[in-house]
Tab-separated table of C-alpha atoms in Angstrom:
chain	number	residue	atom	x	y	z
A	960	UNK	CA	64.671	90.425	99.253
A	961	UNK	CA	61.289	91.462	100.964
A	962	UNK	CA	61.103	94.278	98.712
A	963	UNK	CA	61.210	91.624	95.826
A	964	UNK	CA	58.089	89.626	97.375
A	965	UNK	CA	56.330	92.825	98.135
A	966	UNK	CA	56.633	94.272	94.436
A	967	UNK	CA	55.448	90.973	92.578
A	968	UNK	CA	52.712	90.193	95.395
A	969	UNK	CA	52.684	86.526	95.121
A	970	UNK	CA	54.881	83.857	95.122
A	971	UNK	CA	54.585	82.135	91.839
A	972	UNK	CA	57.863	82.777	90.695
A	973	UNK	CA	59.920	81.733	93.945
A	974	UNK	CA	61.254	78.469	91.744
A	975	UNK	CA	63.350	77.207	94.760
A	976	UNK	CA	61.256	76.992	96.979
A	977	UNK	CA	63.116	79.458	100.144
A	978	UNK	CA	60.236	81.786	100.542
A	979	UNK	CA	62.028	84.247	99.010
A	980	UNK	CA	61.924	86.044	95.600
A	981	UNK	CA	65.527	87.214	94.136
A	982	UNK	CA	66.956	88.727	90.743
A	983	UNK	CA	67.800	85.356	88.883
A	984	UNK	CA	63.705	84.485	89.690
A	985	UNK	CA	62.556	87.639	88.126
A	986	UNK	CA	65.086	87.451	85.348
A	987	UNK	CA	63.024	84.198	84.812
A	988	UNK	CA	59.952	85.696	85.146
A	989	UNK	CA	60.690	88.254	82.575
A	990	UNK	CA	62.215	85.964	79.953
A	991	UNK	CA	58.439	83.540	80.614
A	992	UNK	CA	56.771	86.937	79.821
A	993	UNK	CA	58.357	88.022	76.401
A	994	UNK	CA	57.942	84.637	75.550
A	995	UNK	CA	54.476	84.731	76.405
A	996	UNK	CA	54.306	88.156	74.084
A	997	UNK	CA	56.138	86.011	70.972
A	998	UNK	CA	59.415	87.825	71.110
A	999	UNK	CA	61.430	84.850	70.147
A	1000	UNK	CA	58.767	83.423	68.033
A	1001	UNK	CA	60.723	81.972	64.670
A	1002	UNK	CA	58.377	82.613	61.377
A	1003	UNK	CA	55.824	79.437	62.585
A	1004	UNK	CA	54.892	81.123	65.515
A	1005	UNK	CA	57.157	79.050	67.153
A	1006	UNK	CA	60.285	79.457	69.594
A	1007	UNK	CA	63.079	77.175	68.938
A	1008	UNK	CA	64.672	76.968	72.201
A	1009	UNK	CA	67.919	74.967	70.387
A	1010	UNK	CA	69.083	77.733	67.932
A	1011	UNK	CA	70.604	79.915	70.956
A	1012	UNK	CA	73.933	78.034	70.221
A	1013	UNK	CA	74.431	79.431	66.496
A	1014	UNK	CA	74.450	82.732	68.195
A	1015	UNK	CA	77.178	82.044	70.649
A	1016	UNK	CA	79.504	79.363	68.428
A	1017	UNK	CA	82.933	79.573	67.568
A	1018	UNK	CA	83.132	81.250	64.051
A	1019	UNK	CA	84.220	78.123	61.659
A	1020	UNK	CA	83.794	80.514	58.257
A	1021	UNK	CA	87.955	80.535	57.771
A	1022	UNK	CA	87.204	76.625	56.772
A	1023	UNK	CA	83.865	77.283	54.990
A	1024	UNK	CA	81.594	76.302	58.200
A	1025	UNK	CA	78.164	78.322	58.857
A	1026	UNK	CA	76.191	77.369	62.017
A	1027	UNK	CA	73.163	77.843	60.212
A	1028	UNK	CA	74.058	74.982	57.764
A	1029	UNK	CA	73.854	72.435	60.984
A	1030	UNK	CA	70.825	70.698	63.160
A	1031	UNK	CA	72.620	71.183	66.043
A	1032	UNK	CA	76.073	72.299	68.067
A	1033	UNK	CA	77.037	68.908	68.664
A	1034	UNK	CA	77.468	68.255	64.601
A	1035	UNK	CA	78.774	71.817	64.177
A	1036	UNK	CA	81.493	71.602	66.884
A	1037	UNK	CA	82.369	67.495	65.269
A	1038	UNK	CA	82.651	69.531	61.465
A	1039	UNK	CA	84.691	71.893	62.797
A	1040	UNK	CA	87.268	69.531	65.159
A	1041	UNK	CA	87.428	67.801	61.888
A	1042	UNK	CA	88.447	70.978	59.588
A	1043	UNK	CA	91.055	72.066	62.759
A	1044	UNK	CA	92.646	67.967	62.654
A	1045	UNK	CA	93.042	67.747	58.491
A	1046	UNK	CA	94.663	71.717	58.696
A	1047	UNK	CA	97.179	70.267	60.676
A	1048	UNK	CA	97.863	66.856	58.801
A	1049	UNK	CA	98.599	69.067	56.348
A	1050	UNK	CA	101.003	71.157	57.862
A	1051	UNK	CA	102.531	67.982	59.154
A	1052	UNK	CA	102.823	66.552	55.899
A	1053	UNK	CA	104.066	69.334	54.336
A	1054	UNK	CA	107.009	69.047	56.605
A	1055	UNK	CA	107.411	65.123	56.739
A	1056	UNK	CA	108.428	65.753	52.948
A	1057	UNK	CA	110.926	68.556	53.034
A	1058	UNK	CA	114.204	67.031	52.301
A	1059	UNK	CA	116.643	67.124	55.523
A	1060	UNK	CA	120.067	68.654	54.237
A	1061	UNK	CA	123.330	66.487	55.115
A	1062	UNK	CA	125.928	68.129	53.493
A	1063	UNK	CA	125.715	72.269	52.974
A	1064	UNK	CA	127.300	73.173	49.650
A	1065	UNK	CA	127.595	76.890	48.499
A	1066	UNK	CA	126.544	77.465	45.260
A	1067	UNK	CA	127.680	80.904	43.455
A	1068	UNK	CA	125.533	81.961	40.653
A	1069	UNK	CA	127.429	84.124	38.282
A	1070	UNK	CA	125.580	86.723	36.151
A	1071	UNK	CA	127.740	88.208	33.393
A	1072	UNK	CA	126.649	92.154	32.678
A	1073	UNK	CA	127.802	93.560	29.693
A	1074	UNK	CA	130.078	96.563	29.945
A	1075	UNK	CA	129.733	99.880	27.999
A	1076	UNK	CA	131.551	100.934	25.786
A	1077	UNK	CA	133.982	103.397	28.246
A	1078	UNK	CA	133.587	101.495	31.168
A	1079	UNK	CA	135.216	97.785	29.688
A	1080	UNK	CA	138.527	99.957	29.032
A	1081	UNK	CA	140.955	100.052	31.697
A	1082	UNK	CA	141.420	102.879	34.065
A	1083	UNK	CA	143.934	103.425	36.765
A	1084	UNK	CA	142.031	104.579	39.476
A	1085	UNK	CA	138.320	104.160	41.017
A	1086	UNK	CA	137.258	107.143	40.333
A	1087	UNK	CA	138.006	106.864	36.490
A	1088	UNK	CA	136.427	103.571	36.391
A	1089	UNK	CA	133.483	104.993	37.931
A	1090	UNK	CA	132.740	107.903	35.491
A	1091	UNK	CA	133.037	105.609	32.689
A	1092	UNK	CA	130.161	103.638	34.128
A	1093	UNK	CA	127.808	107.040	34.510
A	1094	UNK	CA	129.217	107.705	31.132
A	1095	UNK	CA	127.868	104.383	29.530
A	1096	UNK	CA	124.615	105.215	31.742
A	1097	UNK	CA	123.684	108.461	31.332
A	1098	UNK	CA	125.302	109.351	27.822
A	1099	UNK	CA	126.721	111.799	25.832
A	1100	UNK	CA	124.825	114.757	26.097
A	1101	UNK	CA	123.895	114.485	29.759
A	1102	UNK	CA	125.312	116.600	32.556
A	1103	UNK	CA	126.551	112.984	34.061
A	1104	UNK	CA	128.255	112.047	30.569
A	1105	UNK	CA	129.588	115.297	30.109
A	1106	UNK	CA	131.300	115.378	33.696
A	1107	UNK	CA	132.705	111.987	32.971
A	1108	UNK	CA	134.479	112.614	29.476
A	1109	UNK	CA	135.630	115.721	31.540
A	1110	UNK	CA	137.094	113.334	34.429
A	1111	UNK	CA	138.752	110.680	32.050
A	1112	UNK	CA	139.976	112.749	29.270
A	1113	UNK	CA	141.669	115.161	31.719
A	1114	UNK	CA	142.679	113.506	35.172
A	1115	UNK	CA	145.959	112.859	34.138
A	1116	UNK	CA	146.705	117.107	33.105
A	1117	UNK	CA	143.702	118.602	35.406
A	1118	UNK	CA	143.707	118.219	39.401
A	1119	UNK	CA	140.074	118.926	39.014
A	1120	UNK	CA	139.302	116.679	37.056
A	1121	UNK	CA	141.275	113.732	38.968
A	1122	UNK	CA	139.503	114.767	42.631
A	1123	UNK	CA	135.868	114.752	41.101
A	1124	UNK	CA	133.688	112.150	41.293
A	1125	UNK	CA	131.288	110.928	38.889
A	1126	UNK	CA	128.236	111.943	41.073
A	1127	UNK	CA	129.851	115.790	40.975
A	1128	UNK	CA	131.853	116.038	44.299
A	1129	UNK	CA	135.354	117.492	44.465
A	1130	UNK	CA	137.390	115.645	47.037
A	1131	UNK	CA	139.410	118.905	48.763
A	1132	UNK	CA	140.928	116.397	51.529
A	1133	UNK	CA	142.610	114.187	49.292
A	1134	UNK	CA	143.998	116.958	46.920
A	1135	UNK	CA	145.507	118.288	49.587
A	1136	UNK	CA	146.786	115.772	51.518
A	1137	UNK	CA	148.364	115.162	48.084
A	1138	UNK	CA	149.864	118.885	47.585
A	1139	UNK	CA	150.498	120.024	51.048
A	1140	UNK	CA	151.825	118.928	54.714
A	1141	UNK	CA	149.161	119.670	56.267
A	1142	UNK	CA	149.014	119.819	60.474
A	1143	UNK	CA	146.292	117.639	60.851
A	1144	UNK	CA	144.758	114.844	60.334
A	1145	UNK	CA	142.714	114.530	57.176
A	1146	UNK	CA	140.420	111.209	56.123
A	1147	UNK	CA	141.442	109.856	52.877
A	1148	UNK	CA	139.024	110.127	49.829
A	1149	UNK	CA	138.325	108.096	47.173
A	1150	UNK	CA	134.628	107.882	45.506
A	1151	UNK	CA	133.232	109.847	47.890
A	1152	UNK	CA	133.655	113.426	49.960
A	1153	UNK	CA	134.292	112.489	53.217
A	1154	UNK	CA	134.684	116.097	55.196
A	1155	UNK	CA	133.697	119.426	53.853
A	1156	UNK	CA	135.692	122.692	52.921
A	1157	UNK	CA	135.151	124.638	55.434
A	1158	UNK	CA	135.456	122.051	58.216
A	1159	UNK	CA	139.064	121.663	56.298
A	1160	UNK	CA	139.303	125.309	56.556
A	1161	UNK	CA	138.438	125.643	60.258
A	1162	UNK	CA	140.935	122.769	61.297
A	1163	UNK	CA	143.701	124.636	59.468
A	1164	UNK	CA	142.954	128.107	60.356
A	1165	UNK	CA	143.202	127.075	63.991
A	1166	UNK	CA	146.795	125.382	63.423
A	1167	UNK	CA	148.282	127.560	60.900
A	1168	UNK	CA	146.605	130.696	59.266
A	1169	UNK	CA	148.879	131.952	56.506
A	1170	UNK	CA	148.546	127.783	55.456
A	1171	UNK	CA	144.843	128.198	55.499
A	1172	UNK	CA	145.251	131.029	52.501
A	1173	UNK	CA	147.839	129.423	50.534
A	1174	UNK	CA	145.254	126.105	50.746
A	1175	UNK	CA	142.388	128.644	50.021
A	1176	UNK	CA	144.254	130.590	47.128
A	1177	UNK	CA	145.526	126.633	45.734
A	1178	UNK	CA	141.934	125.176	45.879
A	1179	UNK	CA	140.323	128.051	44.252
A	1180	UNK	CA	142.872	128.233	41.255
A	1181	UNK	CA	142.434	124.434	40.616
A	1182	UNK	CA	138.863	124.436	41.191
A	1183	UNK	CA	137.098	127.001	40.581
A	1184	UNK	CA	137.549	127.312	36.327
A	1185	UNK	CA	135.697	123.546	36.415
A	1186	UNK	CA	132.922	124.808	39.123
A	1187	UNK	CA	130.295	123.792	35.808
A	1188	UNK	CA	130.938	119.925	36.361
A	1189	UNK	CA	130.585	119.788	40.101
A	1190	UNK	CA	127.891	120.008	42.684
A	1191	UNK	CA	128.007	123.064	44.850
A	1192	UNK	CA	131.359	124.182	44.221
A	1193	UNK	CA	131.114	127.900	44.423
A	1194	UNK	CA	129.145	126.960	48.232
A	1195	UNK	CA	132.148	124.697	49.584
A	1196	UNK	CA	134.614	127.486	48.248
A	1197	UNK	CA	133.021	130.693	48.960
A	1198	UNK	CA	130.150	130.841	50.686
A	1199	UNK	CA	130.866	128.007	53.491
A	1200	UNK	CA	134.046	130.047	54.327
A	1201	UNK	CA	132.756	133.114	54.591
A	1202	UNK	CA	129.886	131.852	56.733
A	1203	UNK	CA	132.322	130.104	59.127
A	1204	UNK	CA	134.641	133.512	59.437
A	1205	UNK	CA	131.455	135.494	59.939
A	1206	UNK	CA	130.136	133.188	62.913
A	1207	UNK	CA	133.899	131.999	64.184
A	1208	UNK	CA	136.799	133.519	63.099
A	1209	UNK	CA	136.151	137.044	62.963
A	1210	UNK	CA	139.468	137.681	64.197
A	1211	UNK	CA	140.665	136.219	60.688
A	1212	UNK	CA	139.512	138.718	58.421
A	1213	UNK	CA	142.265	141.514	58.887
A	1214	UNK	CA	144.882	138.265	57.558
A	1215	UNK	CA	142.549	137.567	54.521
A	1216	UNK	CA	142.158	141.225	53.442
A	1217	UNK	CA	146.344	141.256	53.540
A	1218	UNK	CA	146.249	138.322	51.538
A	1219	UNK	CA	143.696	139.252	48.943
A	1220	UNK	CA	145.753	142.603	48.600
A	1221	UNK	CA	148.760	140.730	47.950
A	1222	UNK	CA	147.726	138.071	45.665
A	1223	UNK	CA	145.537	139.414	42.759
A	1224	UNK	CA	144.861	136.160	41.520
A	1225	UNK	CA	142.923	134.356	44.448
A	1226	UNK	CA	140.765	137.540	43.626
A	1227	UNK	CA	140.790	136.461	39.960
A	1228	UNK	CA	139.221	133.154	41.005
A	1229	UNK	CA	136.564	134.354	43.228
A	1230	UNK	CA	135.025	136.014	40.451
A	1231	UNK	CA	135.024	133.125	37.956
A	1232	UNK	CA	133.233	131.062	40.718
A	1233	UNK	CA	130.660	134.231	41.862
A	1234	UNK	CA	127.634	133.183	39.541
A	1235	UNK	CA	125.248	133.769	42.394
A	1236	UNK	CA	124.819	136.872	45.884
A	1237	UNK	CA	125.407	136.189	49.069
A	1238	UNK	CA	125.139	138.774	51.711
A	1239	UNK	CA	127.818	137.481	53.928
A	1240	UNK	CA	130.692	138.856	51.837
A	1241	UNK	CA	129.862	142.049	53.713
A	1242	UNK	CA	132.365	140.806	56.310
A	1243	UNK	CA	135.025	141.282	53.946
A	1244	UNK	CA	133.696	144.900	52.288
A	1245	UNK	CA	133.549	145.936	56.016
A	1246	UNK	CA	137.481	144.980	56.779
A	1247	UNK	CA	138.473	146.128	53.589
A	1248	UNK	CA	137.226	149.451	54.524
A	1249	UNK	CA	138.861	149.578	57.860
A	1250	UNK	CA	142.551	149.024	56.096
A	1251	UNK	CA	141.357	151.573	53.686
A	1252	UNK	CA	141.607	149.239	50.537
A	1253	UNK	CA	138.872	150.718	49.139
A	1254	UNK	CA	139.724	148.949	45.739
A	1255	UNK	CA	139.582	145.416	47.368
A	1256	UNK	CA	136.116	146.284	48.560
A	1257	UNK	CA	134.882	148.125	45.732
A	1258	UNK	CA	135.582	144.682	43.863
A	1259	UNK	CA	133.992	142.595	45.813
A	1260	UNK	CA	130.960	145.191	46.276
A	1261	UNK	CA	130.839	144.748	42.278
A	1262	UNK	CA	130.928	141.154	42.271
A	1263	UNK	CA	127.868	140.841	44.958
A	1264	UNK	CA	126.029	143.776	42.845
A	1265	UNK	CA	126.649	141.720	39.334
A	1266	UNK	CA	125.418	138.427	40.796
A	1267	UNK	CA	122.535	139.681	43.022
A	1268	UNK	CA	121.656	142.686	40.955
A	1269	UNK	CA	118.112	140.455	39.458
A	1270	UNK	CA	117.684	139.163	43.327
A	1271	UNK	CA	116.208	142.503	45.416
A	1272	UNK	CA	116.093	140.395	48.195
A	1273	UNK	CA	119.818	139.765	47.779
A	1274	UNK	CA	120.837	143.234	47.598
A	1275	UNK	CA	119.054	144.591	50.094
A	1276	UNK	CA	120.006	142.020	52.454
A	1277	UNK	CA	123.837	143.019	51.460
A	1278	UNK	CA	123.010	146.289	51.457
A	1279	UNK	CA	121.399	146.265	55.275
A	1280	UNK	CA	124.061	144.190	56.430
A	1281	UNK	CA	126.666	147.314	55.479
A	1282	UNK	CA	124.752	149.380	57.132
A	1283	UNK	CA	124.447	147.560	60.324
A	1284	UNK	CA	128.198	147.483	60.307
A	1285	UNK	CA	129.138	150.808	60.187
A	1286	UNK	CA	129.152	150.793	63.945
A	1287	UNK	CA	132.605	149.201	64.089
A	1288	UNK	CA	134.082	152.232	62.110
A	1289	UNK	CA	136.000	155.186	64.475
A	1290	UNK	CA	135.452	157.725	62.164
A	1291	UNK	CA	133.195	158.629	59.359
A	1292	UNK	CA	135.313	158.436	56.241
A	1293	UNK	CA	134.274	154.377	54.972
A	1294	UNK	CA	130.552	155.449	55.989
A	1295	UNK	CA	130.786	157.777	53.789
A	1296	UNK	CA	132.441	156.152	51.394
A	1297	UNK	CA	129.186	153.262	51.381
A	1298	UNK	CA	126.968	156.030	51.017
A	1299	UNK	CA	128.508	157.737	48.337
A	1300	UNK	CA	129.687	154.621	46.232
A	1301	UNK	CA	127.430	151.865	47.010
A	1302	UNK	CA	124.036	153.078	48.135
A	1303	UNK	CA	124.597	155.513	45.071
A	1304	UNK	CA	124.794	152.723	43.421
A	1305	UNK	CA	121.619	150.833	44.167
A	1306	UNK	CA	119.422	154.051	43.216
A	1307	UNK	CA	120.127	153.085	39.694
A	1308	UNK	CA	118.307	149.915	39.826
A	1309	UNK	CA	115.112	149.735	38.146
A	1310	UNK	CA	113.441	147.590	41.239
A	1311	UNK	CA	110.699	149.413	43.602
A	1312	UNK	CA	112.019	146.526	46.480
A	1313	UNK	CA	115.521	147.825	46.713
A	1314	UNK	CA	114.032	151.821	45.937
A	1315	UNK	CA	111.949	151.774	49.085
A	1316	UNK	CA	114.618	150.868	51.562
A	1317	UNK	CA	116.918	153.427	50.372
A	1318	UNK	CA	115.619	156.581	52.689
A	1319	UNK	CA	116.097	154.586	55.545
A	1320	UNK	CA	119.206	153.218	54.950
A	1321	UNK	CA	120.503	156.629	54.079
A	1322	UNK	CA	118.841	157.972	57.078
A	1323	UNK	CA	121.126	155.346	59.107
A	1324	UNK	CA	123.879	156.348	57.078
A	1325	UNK	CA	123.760	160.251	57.961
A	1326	UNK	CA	123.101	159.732	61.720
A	1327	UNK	CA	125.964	157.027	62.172
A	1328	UNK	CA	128.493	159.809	60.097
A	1329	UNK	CA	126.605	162.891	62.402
A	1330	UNK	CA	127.694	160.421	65.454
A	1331	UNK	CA	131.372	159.304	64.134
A	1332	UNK	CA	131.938	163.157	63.552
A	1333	UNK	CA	130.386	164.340	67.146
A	1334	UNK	CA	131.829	161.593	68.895
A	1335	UNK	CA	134.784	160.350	66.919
């Protein structure tokens, strides 16, 4: 504190009187001096030492009160007790009135919704009933009203057309829980797919494998000529499978070549649903090859080279995907036979992407055939 007394030299400002000089007595010494300057001087030279408060207040603008509208807190803090009290009484009132229910009575409000024309006929399933409503909806000439005059003019003659629902899904389970005895257990399906093909697949192939073809070979006859009014069809019967042989049943693939051999048909029905490539049917080329059915794979080479023939990125990912293979052959003859047939093939495409891969894949080609015949 002595340092206090020594830096202001005098004692004017020791207001109590101890002797000493400490920090609240300077903070009053500096507020006396900015006075002294005019600082807080309001626009008559003045300093209102009162107006302090309507700095500090409680905001009161949410009920239309301004400090600056009152003489003083006292009034200001009154107007706003006053707003906070009649808020209140209000609220309070508001509830005094509200009626205090005795008895509880349900009351059902009933709408009436005119039907369409298809969907006020009767139908004797769900799934009828339900297409005649997107029918009504969507119309005539819409993929939706097309689908539906497909599903009610047919689902008695059609099994496609009575396992498809309105919003384009064929329900596998239930068709064949319907046609087969299956080995497991299957979740029924009514306007809705509950479990996929190739989960259906995988459960079966696991149980019973030459069941899992006949199901196959079944579901692709039925449903594959109406693949137009569904969603996905040529993924949940073609593509899905293949992708869950490639990645889990390998060991499958020498059964499905026998099959395919000896049923032209599920063939047949493959290549009404092939509208699109997909790489992964290499699996099967590959086997075929190995058995030496060189006219199962040639067909399904053909049917990959149709669909993908506009997609480079298709072919060449086929294309690579043979070529990568060839390492499972013991002796030269199928990679040969890919070199000669179906790389041949691809150099009469008109498409620089697919072009420029060619001398490496044939490059490949040659040194896996030198090693087969070296080695073999």
């Amino acid at each position: 504190m002595s340092d206090w007394n020594d830096w202001i030299g005098d004692s004017r400002f020791d207001l109590d009187g101890d002797g000493e000089y400490d920090i609240f007595e300077e903070a009053g010494r500096q507020t006396n001096h900015l006075i002294t300057m005019g600082v807080f001087d309001d626009d008559d030279g003045d300093y209102d030492y009162n107006d302090d408060w309507q700095d500090y207040c409680e905001d009161g603008s949410e009920y239309g009160l301004y400090p600056e509208d009152f003489d003083d807190e006292e009034d200001y803090e009154m107007a706003l007790e006053e707003a906070r009290e009649a808020e209140e009484d209000e609220e309070e009132g508001f509830g005094a009135f509200m009626p205090t229910p005795v008895v509880n009575i349900p009351i059902t409000f009933s709408i009436e919704v005119p039907q369409g024309e298809h969907e006020s006929k009767d139908y004797p399933n769900a799934r009828q009933k339900q297409a005649a409503g997107f029918w009504d909806t969507f119309g005539d000439n819409s993929p939706e009203g097309k689908r539906a005059a497909f599903i009610i003019g047919n689902a008695a003659s059609i099994p496609a057309a009575n396992y498809l629902t309105a919003d384009g899904r064929f329900l596998y389970a239930q068709a064949i829980k319907d046609h087969f005895t299956v080995p497991c257990a299957l979740p029924d399906e009514d306007l809705e797919q509950e479990i996929e093909f190739w989960d259906i697949f995988r459960k079966l192939q696991c149980r019973d494998g030459a069941l899992t073809l006949e199901v196959w070979d079944w579901c692709l006859q039925q449903f594959a000529p109406y693949a137009e009014y569904a969603v996905a069809a040529e993924y949940d019967l073609w593509f899905s499978v293949l992708s869950f042989m490639r990645n889990h049943a390998e060991d499958f693939l020498p059964q499905c070549v026998d099959y395919i051999a000896e049923h032209p048909a599920f063939l047949e029905a493959i290549q009404k649903l092939y509208t699109s490539g997909n790489y992964i049917v290499y699996i099967l080329i590959i086997e075929a090859l190995k058995q030496h059915r060189a006219k199962i794979a040639n067909a399904l080479f053909n049917m990959e080279f149709e669909a993908a023939k506009n997609n480079w990125k298709d072919i060449n990912l086929t294309m690579q995907s043979l070529v990568d293979a060839c390492y499972c052959f013991d002796e030269p003859m199928a990679v040969k036979y890919i070199k000669n047939h179906y790389l041949a093939k691809l150099k009469t495409l008109d498409d620089g992407m697919v072009l420029d891969e060619i001398p490496e894949w044939e490059e490949k080609l040659n040194k896996t055939i030198a090693d087969l015949e070296q080695w073999g």
